[in-house]
Amino acid sequence: MPGCVFVPTMGALHEGHAALIRKGAELARHRGRACIVSIFVNPTQFNERSDFERYPKTLEADVALCREAGAEAVFAPSVEVMYPDERSAPVPVLPRVAVEPGLEDRFRPGHFAGVCQVVLRLFRLVRPAAAVFGEKDWQQLRVVAAMTREQGLPIEIIGHETIRDPDGLAMSSRNRFLSAVEREAALAIPRALHAARRARTATEAETAMAGVLSGVDVEYAVVRDAQTLANVGNGPARALIAARVGRTRLIDNAAWSP
Ligand code: AMP
């Protein structure tokens, strides 16, 4: 639907997704256009087959949530529609922010190739004027914005702040896998981001985060330049965390300033 406002998701929708859809629907209304949500669990962006296979699928409830949040249509394609052949769904040249920071690119090799492939394919099928992505996946937001620019696509990439549960945990389709004990342990992640805020330097912030995260299996807990995700410079910065709690991998981030 050319000119629409687009919200791509993998389904198992929660209030975080609903907020993105509400924003998309509002923008669409102002422009006299439709808000379209896609639901597609993209096999090419998963590193572990088991993670892909156990990804929750709740299509009926998802469609109801989309309707309530103001979407005009849901696009839920099959793998065959998305990936008929290699020419229809090429992996674009990856932007630097997808391969250099040593964050998701390091711990989930191949992940951003899959993300760029599916987003490019979706953009070509849906032809939106704008697309809304969550800040919860900060590196992904930066990667999609860079790829869209580098591919010369006339699509505005809009970020939406992270929606959290009342206890501070960022909402995620994967939170449903956490036991009560694991959920309590996972709260170290938002607490670490909070602790980082009181630090005067990026190094101090990283030390503070490591201290709070001692009980979980940390992949990274760093402060980086918010745009490039390279080492902090003079511009805005972001604190970013990835950690495993039991079998569940969680990510979160927050704006950081000295
Ligand atoms: P996913 O279905 O996990 O691929 O997420 C689809 C979109 O929703 C992505 O742009 C995510 O960044 C965004 N999203 C997921 N969780 C949240 C959240 N808690 N707050 C805001 N956006 C989110």
GROMACS .gro file of C-alpha atoms and ligand atoms in nm:
model
  281
    1MET     CA    1   0.000   0.000   0.000
    2PRO     CA    2   0.210   0.293  -0.126
    3GLY     CA    3   0.240   0.585   0.116
    4CYS     CA    4   0.126   0.393   0.423
    5VAL     CA    5   0.283   0.399   0.769
    6PHE     CA    6   0.431   0.058   0.837
    7VAL     CA    7   0.504  -0.130   1.161
    8PRO     CA    8   0.701  -0.452   1.102
    9THR     CA    9   0.685  -0.716   1.379
   10MET     CA   10   0.741  -1.085   1.445
   11GLY     CA   11   0.406  -1.121   1.624
   12ALA     CA   12   0.346  -1.238   1.982
   13LEU     CA   13   0.241  -0.877   2.024
   14HIS     CA   14   0.243  -0.694   2.357
   15GLU     CA   15   0.189  -0.336   2.480
   16GLY     CA   16   0.528  -0.231   2.338
   17HIS     CA   17   0.413  -0.325   1.989
   18ALA     CA   18   0.071  -0.167   2.057
   19ALA     CA   19   0.242   0.165   2.133
   20LEU     CA   20   0.428   0.152   1.800
   21ILE     CA   21   0.105   0.072   1.616
   22ARG     CA   22  -0.084   0.354   1.791
   23LYS     CA   23   0.190   0.596   1.688
   24GLY     CA   24   0.186   0.458   1.333
   25ALA     CA   25  -0.193   0.487   1.318
   26GLU     CA   26  -0.183   0.847   1.443
   27LEU     CA   27   0.080   0.947   1.187
   28ALA     CA   28  -0.116   0.769   0.915
   29ARG     CA   29  -0.438   0.949   1.011
   30HIS     CA   30  -0.266   1.289   0.986
   31ARG     CA   31  -0.147   1.199   0.638
   32GLY     CA   32  -0.477   1.049   0.525
   33ARG     CA   33  -0.305   0.712   0.483
   34ALA     CA   34  -0.334   0.363   0.628
   35CYS     CA   35  -0.127   0.203   0.903
   36ILE     CA   36  -0.014  -0.149   0.809
   37VAL     CA   37   0.139  -0.402   1.052
   38SER     CA   38   0.336  -0.701   0.930
   39ILE     CA   39   0.368  -1.022   1.128
   40PHE     CA   40   0.641  -1.254   1.006
   41VAL     CA   41   0.878  -1.465   1.215
   42ASN     CA   42   1.178  -1.427   0.989
   43PRO     CA   43   1.384  -1.747   0.981
   44THR     CA   44   1.692  -1.576   0.834
   45GLN     CA   45   1.756  -1.355   1.138
   46PHE     CA   46   1.771  -1.634   1.398
   47ASN     CA   47   2.110  -1.773   1.495
   48GLU     CA   48   1.971  -2.077   1.671
   49ARG     CA   49   1.715  -2.305   1.512
   50SER     CA   50   1.568  -2.382   1.858
   51ASP     CA   51   1.513  -2.009   1.923
   52PHE     CA   52   1.325  -1.981   1.591
   53GLU     CA   53   1.119  -2.291   1.658
   54ARG     CA   54   1.012  -2.189   2.005
   55TYR     CA   55   0.932  -1.830   1.906
   56PRO     CA   56   0.571  -1.774   2.029
   57LYS     CA   57   0.297  -1.762   1.763
   58THR     CA   58  -0.033  -1.597   1.861
   59LEU     CA   59  -0.178  -1.472   1.530
   60GLU     CA   60  -0.543  -1.441   1.630
   61ALA     CA   61  -0.470  -1.235   1.942
   62ASP     CA   62  -0.215  -1.032   1.741
   63VAL     CA   63  -0.472  -0.936   1.478
   64ALA     CA   64  -0.715  -0.826   1.753
   65LEU     CA   65  -0.441  -0.613   1.914
   66CYS     CA   66  -0.357  -0.453   1.576
   67ARG     CA   67  -0.721  -0.366   1.520
   68GLU     CA   68  -0.759  -0.216   1.868
   69ALA     CA   69  -0.440  -0.013   1.829
   70GLY     CA   70  -0.573   0.139   1.505
   71ALA     CA   71  -0.408  -0.056   1.222
   72GLU     CA   72  -0.606  -0.079   0.898
   73ALA     CA   73  -0.450  -0.405   0.781
   74VAL     CA   74  -0.220  -0.687   0.888
   75PHE     CA   75   0.021  -0.842   0.641
   76ALA     CA   76   0.116  -1.192   0.759
   77PRO     CA   77   0.299  -1.352   0.465
   78SER     CA   78   0.423  -1.709   0.435
   79VAL     CA   79   0.794  -1.791   0.394
   80GLU     CA   80   0.720  -1.869   0.026
   81VAL     CA   81   0.581  -1.520  -0.034
   82MET     CA   82   0.871  -1.354   0.145
   83TYR     CA   83   1.149  -1.566  -0.005
   84PRO     CA   84   1.042  -1.699  -0.346
   85ASP     CA   85   1.402  -1.689  -0.473
   86GLU     CA   86   1.733  -1.516  -0.401
   87ARG     CA   87   1.680  -1.237  -0.654
   88SER     CA   88   1.352  -1.124  -0.497
   89ALA     CA   89   1.497  -1.100  -0.148
   90PRO     CA   90   1.866  -1.008  -0.169
   91VAL     CA   91   2.077  -0.935   0.138
   92PRO     CA   92   2.192  -0.572   0.086
   93VAL     CA   93   2.544  -0.450   0.163
   94LEU     CA   94   2.535  -0.409   0.540
   95PRO     CA   95   2.591  -0.061   0.685
   96ARG     CA   96   2.892  -0.016   0.915
   97VAL     CA   97   2.672   0.008   1.223
   98ALA     CA   98   2.561  -0.352   1.150
   99VAL     CA   99   2.910  -0.500   1.139
  100GLU     CA  100   3.159  -0.286   1.334
  101PRO     CA  101   3.033  -0.216   1.688
  102GLY     CA  102   3.094  -0.568   1.825
  103LEU     CA  103   2.752  -0.577   1.994
  104GLU     CA  104   2.462  -0.774   1.841
  105ASP     CA  105   2.684  -0.823   1.535
  106ARG     CA  106   2.938  -1.007   1.753
  107PHE     CA  107   2.701  -1.216   1.963
  108ARG     CA  108   2.447  -1.291   1.688
  109PRO     CA  109   2.658  -1.328   1.373
  110GLY     CA  110   2.442  -1.312   1.061
  111HIS     CA  111   2.150  -1.161   1.251
  112PHE     CA  112   2.162  -0.819   1.083
  113ALA     CA  113   2.204  -0.976   0.740
  114GLY     CA  114   1.869  -1.146   0.807
  115VAL     CA  115   1.714  -0.828   0.949
  116CYS     CA  116   1.826  -0.617   0.650
  117GLN     CA  117   1.709  -0.885   0.407
  118VAL     CA  118   1.361  -0.909   0.559
  119VAL     CA  119   1.316  -0.533   0.609
  120LEU     CA  120   1.424  -0.457   0.253
  121ARG     CA  121   1.189  -0.726   0.118
  122LEU     CA  122   0.902  -0.595   0.332
  123PHE     CA  123   0.972  -0.235   0.226
  124ARG     CA  124   0.960  -0.340  -0.141
  125LEU     CA  125   0.634  -0.531  -0.095
  126VAL     CA  126   0.456  -0.277   0.129
  127ARG     CA  127   0.609   0.046  -0.016
  128PRO     CA  128   0.552   0.261   0.294
  129ALA     CA  129   0.626   0.632   0.325
  130ALA     CA  130   0.730   0.580   0.688
  131ALA     CA  131   0.809   0.288   0.920
  132VAL     CA  132   0.811   0.274   1.300
  133PHE     CA  133   1.075   0.075   1.491
  134GLY     CA  134   1.132   0.042   1.867
  135GLU     CA  135   1.427   0.195   2.047
  136LYS     CA  136   1.431  -0.126   2.253
  137ASP     CA  137   1.635  -0.277   1.966
  138TRP     CA  138   1.865   0.024   1.942
  139GLN     CA  139   2.130  -0.122   1.714
  140GLN     CA  140   1.857  -0.258   1.486
  141LEU     CA  141   1.696   0.088   1.467
  142ARG     CA  142   2.031   0.240   1.369
  143VAL     CA  143   2.098  -0.041   1.118
  144VAL     CA  144   1.757  -0.004   0.950
  145ALA     CA  145   1.792   0.376   0.932
  146ALA     CA  146   2.140   0.344   0.778
  147MET     CA  147   2.036   0.072   0.533
  148THR     CA  148   1.730   0.270   0.421
  149ARG     CA  149   1.951   0.575   0.358
  150GLU     CA  150   2.223   0.377   0.183
  151GLN     CA  151   1.971   0.197  -0.041
  152GLY     CA  152   1.823   0.536  -0.136
  153LEU     CA  153   1.473   0.438  -0.025
  154PRO     CA  154   1.232   0.730   0.029
  155ILE     CA  155   1.111   0.593   0.363
  156GLU     CA  156   1.118   0.787   0.689
  157ILE     CA  157   1.240   0.571   0.978
  158ILE     CA  158   1.073   0.670   1.305
  159GLY     CA  159   1.191   0.549   1.647
  160HIS     CA  160   0.960   0.486   1.942
  161GLU     CA  161   1.068   0.485   2.306
  162THR     CA  162   1.087   0.155   2.494
  163ILE     CA  163   0.772   0.045   2.677
  164ARG     CA  164   0.838  -0.118   3.015
  165ASP     CA  165   0.643  -0.322   3.266
  166PRO     CA  166   0.577  -0.142   3.597
  167ASP     CA  167   0.882  -0.317   3.750
  168GLY     CA  168   1.108  -0.162   3.483
  169LEU     CA  169   1.168  -0.467   3.263
  170ALA     CA  170   1.146  -0.377   2.894
  171MET     CA  171   0.852  -0.559   2.736
  172SER     CA  172   0.959  -0.840   2.506
  173SER     CA  173   0.792  -1.136   2.339
  174ARG     CA  174   1.062  -1.346   2.508
  175ASN     CA  175   0.971  -1.236   2.864
  176ARG     CA  176   0.703  -1.507   2.872
  177PHE     CA  177   0.983  -1.767   2.887
  178LEU     CA  178   1.113  -1.630   3.219
  179SER     CA  179   1.028  -1.814   3.541
  180ALA     CA  180   0.943  -1.599   3.846
  181VAL     CA  181   1.300  -1.638   3.974
  182GLU     CA  182   1.449  -1.554   3.633
  183ARG     CA  183   1.225  -1.250   3.599
  184GLU     CA  184   1.351  -1.121   3.932
  185ALA     CA  185   1.710  -1.177   3.812
  186ALA     CA  186   1.630  -1.001   3.481
  187LEU     CA  187   1.542  -0.682   3.672
  188ALA     CA  188   1.917  -0.633   3.714
  189ILE     CA  189   1.913  -0.509   3.352
  190PRO     CA  190   1.695  -0.197   3.401
  191ARG     CA  191   1.864  -0.143   3.738
  192ALA     CA  192   2.205  -0.145   3.570
  193LEU     CA  193   2.087   0.114   3.316
  194HIS     CA  194   1.966   0.324   3.608
  195ALA     CA  195   2.299   0.286   3.792
  196ALA     CA  196   2.486   0.395   3.476
  197ARG     CA  197   2.304   0.728   3.483
  198ARG     CA  198   2.482   0.834   3.802
  199ALA     CA  199   2.831   0.777   3.655
  200ARG     CA  200   3.050   1.068   3.545
  201THR     CA  201   3.237   0.889   3.266
  202ALA     CA  202   3.157   0.609   3.022
  203THR     CA  203   3.412   0.383   3.192
  204GLU     CA  204   3.257   0.446   3.531
  205ALA     CA  205   2.914   0.373   3.386
  206GLU     CA  206   3.037   0.040   3.245
  207THR     CA  207   3.186  -0.054   3.584
  208ALA     CA  208   2.861   0.039   3.758
  209MET     CA  209   2.658  -0.174   3.514
  210ALA     CA  210   2.892  -0.473   3.555
  211GLY     CA  211   2.848  -0.451   3.933
  212VAL     CA  212   2.469  -0.457   3.918
  213LEU     CA  213   2.471  -0.735   3.655
  214SER     CA  214   2.695  -0.975   3.850
  215GLY     CA  215   2.410  -1.228   3.889
  216VAL     CA  216   2.330  -1.267   3.517
  217ASP     CA  217   2.525  -1.394   3.219
  218VAL     CA  218   2.632  -1.067   3.050
  219GLU     CA  219   2.726  -1.052   2.680
  220TYR     CA  220   2.789  -0.679   2.679
  221ALA     CA  221   2.714  -0.382   2.903
  222VAL     CA  222   2.872  -0.078   2.738
  223VAL     CA  223   2.835   0.292   2.666
  224ARG     CA  224   2.869   0.389   2.300
  225ASP     CA  225   2.805   0.674   2.060
  226ALA     CA  226   2.427   0.668   2.008
  227GLN     CA  227   2.446   0.698   1.628
  228THR     CA  228   2.748   0.496   1.521
  229LEU     CA  229   2.773   0.266   1.825
  230ALA     CA  230   3.149   0.319   1.810
  231ASN     CA  231   3.331   0.437   2.121
  232VAL     CA  232   3.177   0.744   2.282
  233GLY     CA  233   3.271   1.077   2.130
  234ASN     CA  234   3.125   1.423   2.177
  235GLY     CA  235   2.774   1.340   2.058
  236PRO     CA  236   2.483   1.174   2.240
  237ALA     CA  237   2.561   0.834   2.396
  238ARG     CA  238   2.368   0.519   2.475
  239ALA     CA  239   2.414   0.253   2.743
  240LEU     CA  240   2.345  -0.090   2.593
  241ILE     CA  241   2.309  -0.431   2.759
  242ALA     CA  242   2.265  -0.789   2.637
  243ALA     CA  243   2.244  -1.070   2.890
  244ARG     CA  244   2.119  -1.424   2.917
  245VAL     CA  245   1.886  -1.515   3.200
  246GLY     CA  246   1.848  -1.892   3.198
  247ARG     CA  247   1.785  -1.984   2.833
  248THR     CA  248   1.642  -1.643   2.749
  249ARG     CA  249   1.848  -1.369   2.589
  250LEU     CA  250   1.740  -1.015   2.676
  251ILE     CA  251   1.854  -0.676   2.546
  252ASP     CA  252   1.788  -0.324   2.670
  253ASN     CA  253   1.936   0.025   2.642
  254ALA     CA  254   1.891   0.383   2.756
  255ALA     CA  255   2.017   0.728   2.669
  256TRP     CA  256   2.333   0.812   2.864
  257SER     CA  257   2.504   1.141   2.934
  258PRO     CA  258   2.793   1.216   3.170
  259AMP     P1  259   0.975  -0.780   1.729
  259AMP     O1  260   0.838  -0.835   1.708
  259AMP     O2  261   1.037  -0.820   1.858
  259AMP     O3  262   1.063  -0.798   1.609
  259AMP     O4  263   0.954  -0.624   1.745
  259AMP     C1  264   0.887  -0.548   1.647
  259AMP     C2  265   0.910  -0.402   1.675
  259AMP     O5  266   0.862  -0.370   1.804
  259AMP     C3  267   1.059  -0.366   1.673
  259AMP     O6  268   1.074  -0.240   1.608
  259AMP     C4  269   1.093  -0.359   1.819
  259AMP     O7  270   1.200  -0.272   1.847
  259AMP     C5  271   0.965  -0.306   1.877
  259AMP     N1  272   0.953  -0.337   2.020
  259AMP     C6  273   0.963  -0.459   2.079
  259AMP     N2  274   0.952  -0.448   2.212
  259AMP     C7  275   0.934  -0.316   2.240
  259AMP     C8  276   0.916  -0.239   2.360
  259AMP     N3  277   0.914  -0.296   2.480
  259AMP     N4  278   0.903  -0.105   2.348
  259AMP     C9  279   0.904  -0.045   2.226
  259AMP     N5  280   0.919  -0.112   2.110
  259AMP    C10  281   0.934  -0.245   2.116
   0.00000   0.00000   0.00000
